[in-house]
Amino acid sequence: MDEQKTVVVAGGGSGIGKAVARACAQAGYAVAVLGRTGARLDATRDELVALGARSIAIVADLADEPQVERAFAEVDRFSPRLDVLVNSTGVFAYRPVTEMTLETWDRVIASTLTAPFLCAREAFRRMQRQRSGRIINIGSTSAKRVRPDAIAYSAAKHGIWGLTQSLALEGRPHRVNCTCINPGRVSVERVHLDGCDEPAMSVDEFA
C-alpha cells in the first residue's frame, strides 16, 4: 500500500489556507495546518478530521525562526515525509506611502514574506533529503500589477515571486518543485477589514 502523502498549509486557519487544506483533505492527504490563532486552527483540524483526513493543528508565529523550527519538528512527528508545502500567510495594510509606518511595514513583510521564507526553508531541507516535494507559494497579481496605497503588500508579493524563482532553481537538482499562484482578489476577512471593496472570488472558487 502506498504511503499517505502529507501537506503542510502555512496559514491554514482561515481564508485561502483553510480552503486549500479542505481540498487537500478531500484529495486524501494528511494535513498539518500551521498559524498563530489556535482556535481557528483547531476548527480547521476538526473539519478536516470530519472529512476523514488525518490532521494536526500547530500553533506558531511563522515569522519567528525558532517557532517555525519547532513547528516543523512537530510535523516530523506527525508524518515521516513531507510532500507539499502551501504558503498562504499574509496581511494587508492599505496606506499611502506618507502614512505607512515602519511598524506596519514590518508587520506586513513579516507575515507576507518572512513567514513563507522560513516555512519554505524548513520544507526544502526535508524535501531535499527525500529527493521529492513541491512548494506552492500563494502570491498575488500585486506581484505584477500594483494597486494604490498597497506599497508594503506589493513589495512583499514581489518578494514572493523572487523567492519562488530562487527556490525553483535551487530545487531542480533535488527534484523539489516550487511554483507561485498569483490570484486576483479573493474574498477573505482581512480584505474587508482593510476597506477595499473590489470584486473578489470566493476562497472555495480559488482552491
PDB file of C-alpha atoms in Angstrom:
ATOM      1  CA  MET A   1       0.000   0.000   0.000  1.00  0.00           C
ATOM      2  CA  ASP A   2       1.346   3.436  -0.917  1.00  0.00           C
ATOM      3  CA  GLU A   3       2.321   5.726   1.948  1.00  0.00           C
ATOM      4  CA  GLN A   4      -0.149   8.546   2.510  1.00  0.00           C
ATOM      5  CA  LYS A   5       1.106  11.889   1.286  1.00  0.00           C
ATOM      6  CA  THR A   6       1.367  14.841   3.655  1.00  0.00           C
ATOM      7  CA  VAL A   7       0.760  18.526   3.037  1.00  0.00           C
ATOM      8  CA  VAL A   8       1.609  21.418   5.342  1.00  0.00           C
ATOM      9  CA  VAL A   9      -0.572  24.503   4.962  1.00  0.00           C
ATOM     10  CA  ALA A  10       1.006  27.603   6.493  1.00  0.00           C
ATOM     11  CA  GLY A  11      -1.826  29.976   7.307  1.00  0.00           C
ATOM     12  CA  GLY A  12      -4.343  27.137   7.320  1.00  0.00           C
ATOM     13  CA  GLY A  13      -6.676  28.561   9.938  1.00  0.00           C
ATOM     14  CA  SER A  14      -8.705  30.803   7.659  1.00  0.00           C
ATOM     15  CA  GLY A  15      -9.206  32.169   4.174  1.00  0.00           C
ATOM     16  CA  ILE A  16      -7.330  30.660   1.248  1.00  0.00           C
ATOM     17  CA  GLY A  17      -5.247  28.425   3.505  1.00  0.00           C
ATOM     18  CA  LYS A  18      -8.289  26.821   5.087  1.00  0.00           C
ATOM     19  CA  ALA A  19      -9.922  26.238   1.705  1.00  0.00           C
ATOM     20  CA  VAL A  20      -6.714  24.656   0.377  1.00  0.00           C
ATOM     21  CA  ALA A  21      -6.435  22.449   3.477  1.00  0.00           C
ATOM     22  CA  ARG A  22     -10.009  21.291   2.959  1.00  0.00           C
ATOM     23  CA  ALA A  23      -9.369  20.496  -0.715  1.00  0.00           C
ATOM     24  CA  CYS A  24      -6.226  18.539   0.196  1.00  0.00           C
ATOM     25  CA  ALA A  25      -8.101  16.548   2.836  1.00  0.00           C
ATOM     26  CA  GLN A  26     -10.767  15.670   0.292  1.00  0.00           C
ATOM     27  CA  ALA A  27      -7.999  14.537  -2.080  1.00  0.00           C
ATOM     28  CA  GLY A  28      -6.690  12.074   0.517  1.00  0.00           C
ATOM     29  CA  TYR A  29      -3.726  13.944   2.002  1.00  0.00           C
ATOM     30  CA  ALA A  30      -2.755  14.015   5.653  1.00  0.00           C
ATOM     31  CA  VAL A  31      -2.857  17.716   6.517  1.00  0.00           C
ATOM     32  CA  ALA A  32      -0.893  19.801   9.019  1.00  0.00           C
ATOM     33  CA  VAL A  33      -2.247  23.331   9.446  1.00  0.00           C
ATOM     34  CA  LEU A  34       0.074  25.988  10.876  1.00  0.00           C
ATOM     35  CA  GLY A  35      -0.636  29.500  12.094  1.00  0.00           C
ATOM     36  CA  ARG A  36      -0.899  31.892  15.011  1.00  0.00           C
ATOM     37  CA  THR A  37      -4.523  31.524  16.105  1.00  0.00           C
ATOM     38  CA  GLY A  38      -5.157  28.293  17.965  1.00  0.00           C
ATOM     39  CA  ALA A  39      -8.955  28.428  17.928  1.00  0.00           C
ATOM     40  CA  ARG A  40      -9.104  28.820  14.157  1.00  0.00           C
ATOM     41  CA  LEU A  41      -6.525  26.104  13.571  1.00  0.00           C
ATOM     42  CA  ASP A  42      -8.395  23.720  15.864  1.00  0.00           C
ATOM     43  CA  ALA A  43     -11.629  24.427  13.997  1.00  0.00           C
ATOM     44  CA  THR A  44      -9.930  23.703  10.679  1.00  0.00           C
ATOM     45  CA  ARG A  45      -8.387  20.495  12.009  1.00  0.00           C
ATOM     46  CA  ASP A  46     -11.748  19.306  13.347  1.00  0.00           C
ATOM     47  CA  GLU A  47     -13.364  19.994   9.983  1.00  0.00           C
ATOM     48  CA  LEU A  48     -10.669  18.012   8.182  1.00  0.00           C
ATOM     49  CA  VAL A  49     -10.967  15.097  10.596  1.00  0.00           C
ATOM     50  CA  ALA A  50     -14.729  15.109   9.994  1.00  0.00           C
ATOM     51  CA  LEU A  51     -13.927  14.699   6.298  1.00  0.00           C
ATOM     52  CA  GLY A  52     -11.950  11.571   7.169  1.00  0.00           C
ATOM     53  CA  ALA A  53      -8.452  13.056   6.998  1.00  0.00           C
ATOM     54  CA  ARG A  54      -5.533  12.720   9.384  1.00  0.00           C
ATOM     55  CA  SER A  55      -4.829  16.240  10.565  1.00  0.00           C
ATOM     56  CA  ILE A  56      -2.869  18.202  13.129  1.00  0.00           C
ATOM     57  CA  ALA A  57      -3.040  21.862  14.177  1.00  0.00           C
ATOM     58  CA  ILE A  58       0.249  23.516  15.154  1.00  0.00           C
ATOM     59  CA  VAL A  59       0.268  26.987  16.695  1.00  0.00           C
ATOM     60  CA  ALA A  60       3.311  29.113  15.854  1.00  0.00           C
ATOM     61  CA  ASP A  61       4.321  32.618  14.868  1.00  0.00           C
ATOM     62  CA  LEU A  62       5.547  31.717  11.398  1.00  0.00           C
ATOM     63  CA  ALA A  63       7.722  34.829  11.177  1.00  0.00           C
ATOM     64  CA  ASP A  64       9.713  33.645  14.208  1.00  0.00           C
ATOM     65  CA  GLU A  65      12.583  31.301  13.327  1.00  0.00           C
ATOM     66  CA  PRO A  66      12.675  29.142  16.493  1.00  0.00           C
ATOM     67  CA  GLN A  67       8.890  28.716  16.441  1.00  0.00           C
ATOM     68  CA  VAL A  68       8.950  27.635  12.798  1.00  0.00           C
ATOM     69  CA  GLU A  69      11.703  25.115  13.519  1.00  0.00           C
ATOM     70  CA  ARG A  70       9.660  23.690  16.406  1.00  0.00           C
ATOM     71  CA  ALA A  71       6.529  23.562  14.252  1.00  0.00           C
ATOM     72  CA  PHE A  72       8.249  21.528  11.547  1.00  0.00           C
ATOM     73  CA  ALA A  73       9.757  19.217  14.162  1.00  0.00           C
ATOM     74  CA  GLU A  74       6.165  18.547  15.209  1.00  0.00           C
ATOM     75  CA  VAL A  75       5.283  17.878  11.574  1.00  0.00           C
ATOM     76  CA  ASP A  76       8.117  15.312  11.537  1.00  0.00           C
ATOM     77  CA  ARG A  77       6.456  13.502  14.430  1.00  0.00           C
ATOM     78  CA  PHE A  78       3.101  13.633  12.638  1.00  0.00           C
ATOM     79  CA  SER A  79       4.385  12.168   9.371  1.00  0.00           C
ATOM     80  CA  PRO A  80       7.622  10.533   8.169  1.00  0.00           C
ATOM     81  CA  ARG A  81       7.589  12.591   4.958  1.00  0.00           C
ATOM     82  CA  LEU A  82       6.563  15.996   3.658  1.00  0.00           C
ATOM     83  CA  ASP A  83       5.227  16.073   0.116  1.00  0.00           C
ATOM     84  CA  VAL A  84       3.729  19.542  -0.257  1.00  0.00           C
ATOM     85  CA  LEU A  85       4.040  22.909   1.474  1.00  0.00           C
ATOM     86  CA  VAL A  86       1.444  25.562   0.721  1.00  0.00           C
ATOM     87  CA  ASN A  87       2.459  29.036   1.911  1.00  0.00           C
ATOM     88  CA  SER A  88      -0.692  31.073   2.456  1.00  0.00           C
ATOM     89  CA  THR A  89       0.299  33.615   5.086  1.00  0.00           C
ATOM     90  CA  GLY A  90      -0.044  37.356   4.725  1.00  0.00           C
ATOM     91  CA  VAL A  91      -1.719  40.546   5.881  1.00  0.00           C
ATOM     92  CA  PHE A  92      -2.881  43.678   4.096  1.00  0.00           C
ATOM     93  CA  ALA A  93      -2.354  47.299   5.084  1.00  0.00           C
ATOM     94  CA  TYR A  94      -3.743  49.879   2.686  1.00  0.00           C
ATOM     95  CA  ARG A  95      -1.923  53.160   3.394  1.00  0.00           C
ATOM     96  CA  PRO A  96      -0.418  55.923   1.258  1.00  0.00           C
ATOM     97  CA  VAL A  97       3.367  55.823   1.440  1.00  0.00           C
ATOM     98  CA  THR A  98       3.410  59.017   3.519  1.00  0.00           C
ATOM     99  CA  GLU A  99       1.239  57.305   6.151  1.00  0.00           C
ATOM    100  CA  MET A 100       2.987  53.925   6.138  1.00  0.00           C
ATOM    101  CA  THR A 101       4.702  53.493   9.492  1.00  0.00           C
ATOM    102  CA  LEU A 102       7.727  51.272   9.904  1.00  0.00           C
ATOM    103  CA  GLU A 103       5.736  49.186  12.383  1.00  0.00           C
ATOM    104  CA  THR A 104       3.038  48.484   9.788  1.00  0.00           C
ATOM    105  CA  TRP A 105       5.626  47.854   7.069  1.00  0.00           C
ATOM    106  CA  ASP A 106       7.448  45.338   9.282  1.00  0.00           C
ATOM    107  CA  ARG A 107       4.175  43.582  10.160  1.00  0.00           C
ATOM    108  CA  VAL A 108       3.216  43.127   6.502  1.00  0.00           C
ATOM    109  CA  ILE A 109       6.687  41.991   5.415  1.00  0.00           C
ATOM    110  CA  ALA A 110       6.975  39.569   8.356  1.00  0.00           C
ATOM    111  CA  SER A 111       3.690  37.810   7.641  1.00  0.00           C
ATOM    112  CA  THR A 112       3.695  38.020   3.851  1.00  0.00           C
ATOM    113  CA  LEU A 113       7.364  37.384   3.004  1.00  0.00           C
ATOM    114  CA  THR A 114       9.436  36.330   6.027  1.00  0.00           C
ATOM    115  CA  ALA A 115       6.995  33.625   7.145  1.00  0.00           C
ATOM    116  CA  PRO A 116       6.855  31.967   3.702  1.00  0.00           C
ATOM    117  CA  PHE A 117      10.664  32.053   3.518  1.00  0.00           C
ATOM    118  CA  LEU A 118      11.104  30.376   6.904  1.00  0.00           C
ATOM    119  CA  CYS A 119       8.499  27.702   6.144  1.00  0.00           C
ATOM    120  CA  ALA A 120       9.944  27.093   2.685  1.00  0.00           C
ATOM    121  CA  ARG A 121      13.428  26.694   4.118  1.00  0.00           C
ATOM    122  CA  GLU A 122      12.287  24.055   6.615  1.00  0.00           C
ATOM    123  CA  ALA A 123      10.262  22.220   3.966  1.00  0.00           C
ATOM    124  CA  PHE A 124      13.117  22.396   1.449  1.00  0.00           C
ATOM    125  CA  ARG A 125      15.532  20.775   3.902  1.00  0.00           C
ATOM    126  CA  ARG A 126      13.215  17.797   4.283  1.00  0.00           C
ATOM    127  CA  MET A 127      12.316  17.546   0.609  1.00  0.00           C
ATOM    128  CA  GLN A 128      15.971  17.707  -0.394  1.00  0.00           C
ATOM    129  CA  ARG A 129      16.734  14.718   1.846  1.00  0.00           C
ATOM    130  CA  GLN A 130      13.859  12.672   0.432  1.00  0.00           C
ATOM    131  CA  ARG A 131      14.558  13.927  -3.120  1.00  0.00           C
ATOM    132  CA  SER A 132      10.991  14.922  -3.843  1.00  0.00           C
ATOM    133  CA  GLY A 133       8.477  17.573  -2.915  1.00  0.00           C
ATOM    134  CA  ARG A 134       6.550  20.605  -4.008  1.00  0.00           C
ATOM    135  CA  ILE A 135       6.366  24.106  -2.524  1.00  0.00           C
ATOM    136  CA  ILE A 136       3.423  26.254  -3.569  1.00  0.00           C
ATOM    137  CA  ASN A 137       3.512  29.942  -2.680  1.00  0.00           C
ATOM    138  CA  ILE A 138       0.272  31.895  -2.791  1.00  0.00           C
ATOM    139  CA  GLY A 139       1.274  35.137  -4.439  1.00  0.00           C
ATOM    140  CA  SER A 140      -0.913  37.867  -5.867  1.00  0.00           C
ATOM    141  CA  THR A 141      -1.484  39.829  -9.028  1.00  0.00           C
ATOM    142  CA  SER A 142       0.058  42.607  -6.916  1.00  0.00           C
ATOM    143  CA  ALA A 143       3.393  40.993  -7.822  1.00  0.00           C
ATOM    144  CA  LYS A 144       2.767  42.057 -11.424  1.00  0.00           C
ATOM    145  CA  ARG A 145       0.300  44.942 -11.206  1.00  0.00           C
ATOM    146  CA  VAL A 146       0.500  47.257  -8.206  1.00  0.00           C
ATOM    147  CA  ARG A 147      -2.503  48.882  -6.559  1.00  0.00           C
ATOM    148  CA  PRO A 148      -2.707  52.335  -4.995  1.00  0.00           C
ATOM    149  CA  ASP A 149      -1.887  52.558  -1.288  1.00  0.00           C
ATOM    150  CA  ALA A 150      -0.546  48.986  -1.106  1.00  0.00           C
ATOM    151  CA  ILE A 151       3.192  49.627  -1.030  1.00  0.00           C
ATOM    152  CA  ALA A 152       4.111  47.097   1.677  1.00  0.00           C
ATOM    153  CA  TYR A 153       1.862  44.334   0.356  1.00  0.00           C
ATOM    154  CA  SER A 154       3.007  44.842  -3.240  1.00  0.00           C
ATOM    155  CA  ALA A 155       6.665  44.821  -2.181  1.00  0.00           C
ATOM    156  CA  ALA A 156       6.130  41.602  -0.211  1.00  0.00           C
ATOM    157  CA  LYS A 157       4.361  39.860  -3.093  1.00  0.00           C
ATOM    158  CA  HIS A 158       7.121  40.909  -5.494  1.00  0.00           C
ATOM    159  CA  GLY A 159       9.428  39.263  -2.972  1.00  0.00           C
ATOM    160  CA  ILE A 160       7.339  36.078  -3.036  1.00  0.00           C
ATOM    161  CA  TRP A 161       7.792  35.913  -6.801  1.00  0.00           C
ATOM    162  CA  GLY A 162      11.575  36.200  -6.425  1.00  0.00           C
ATOM    163  CA  LEU A 163      11.590  33.671  -3.584  1.00  0.00           C
ATOM    164  CA  THR A 164       9.688  31.213  -5.762  1.00  0.00           C
ATOM    165  CA  GLN A 165      12.049  31.573  -8.708  1.00  0.00           C
ATOM    166  CA  SER A 166      15.104  31.086  -6.489  1.00  0.00           C
ATOM    167  CA  LEU A 167      13.622  28.017  -4.792  1.00  0.00           C
ATOM    168  CA  ALA A 168      12.691  26.519  -8.155  1.00  0.00           C
ATOM    169  CA  LEU A 169      16.252  26.961  -9.400  1.00  0.00           C
ATOM    170  CA  GLU A 170      17.852  25.520  -6.265  1.00  0.00           C
ATOM    171  CA  GLY A 171      15.338  22.708  -6.069  1.00  0.00           C
ATOM    172  CA  ARG A 172      15.750  21.399  -9.599  1.00  0.00           C
ATOM    173  CA  PRO A 173      18.766  19.124  -8.885  1.00  0.00           C
ATOM    174  CA  HIS A 174      16.931  17.666  -5.861  1.00  0.00           C
ATOM    175  CA  ARG A 175      13.566  17.086  -7.576  1.00  0.00           C
ATOM    176  CA  VAL A 176      11.979  19.789  -5.436  1.00  0.00           C
ATOM    177  CA  ASN A 177       9.472  21.824  -7.425  1.00  0.00           C
ATOM    178  CA  CYS A 178       8.403  25.339  -6.476  1.00  0.00           C
ATOM    179  CA  THR A 179       5.565  27.278  -8.051  1.00  0.00           C
ATOM    180  CA  CYS A 180       3.705  30.501  -7.335  1.00  0.00           C
ATOM    181  CA  ILE A 181      -0.010  31.041  -7.880  1.00  0.00           C
ATOM    182  CA  ASN A 182      -0.981  34.693  -8.338  1.00  0.00           C
ATOM    183  CA  PRO A 183      -4.727  35.036  -7.797  1.00  0.00           C
ATOM    184  CA  GLY A 184      -6.637  38.253  -8.218  1.00  0.00           C
ATOM    185  CA  ARG A 185      -8.793  39.446  -5.359  1.00  0.00           C
ATOM    186  CA  VAL A 186     -10.096  36.676  -3.130  1.00  0.00           C
ATOM    187  CA  SER A 187     -12.863  37.324  -0.631  1.00  0.00           C
ATOM    188  CA  VAL A 188     -11.288  36.832   2.788  1.00  0.00           C
ATOM    189  CA  GLU A 189     -11.976  38.591   6.066  1.00  0.00           C
ATOM    190  CA  ARG A 190      -8.798  40.666   6.046  1.00  0.00           C
ATOM    191  CA  VAL A 191      -9.653  42.185   2.650  1.00  0.00           C
ATOM    192  CA  HIS A 192     -12.845  43.691   4.004  1.00  0.00           C
ATOM    193  CA  LEU A 193     -11.238  44.763   7.268  1.00  0.00           C
ATOM    194  CA  ASP A 194      -8.811  46.945   5.335  1.00  0.00           C
ATOM    195  CA  GLY A 195     -11.554  48.724   3.463  1.00  0.00           C
ATOM    196  CA  CYS A 196     -11.030  47.529  -0.098  1.00  0.00           C
ATOM    197  CA  ASP A 197     -14.265  46.572  -1.825  1.00  0.00           C
ATOM    198  CA  GLU A 198     -13.171  45.472  -5.313  1.00  0.00           C
ATOM    199  CA  PRO A 199     -14.977  42.347  -6.640  1.00  0.00           C
ATOM    200  CA  ALA A 200     -13.393  39.122  -5.439  1.00  0.00           C
ATOM    201  CA  MET A 201     -13.682  35.362  -5.988  1.00  0.00           C
ATOM    202  CA  SER A 202     -14.537  33.104  -3.052  1.00  0.00           C
ATOM    203  CA  VAL A 203     -11.852  31.051  -1.323  1.00  0.00           C
ATOM    204  CA  ASP A 204     -13.528  27.834  -2.470  1.00  0.00           C
ATOM    205  CA  GLU A 205     -13.506  29.030  -6.079  1.00  0.00           C
ATOM    206  CA  PHE A 206      -9.778  29.655  -5.702  1.00  0.00           C
ATOM    207  CA  ALA A 207      -8.984  26.305  -4.044  1.00  0.00           C
TER     208      ALA A 207
END
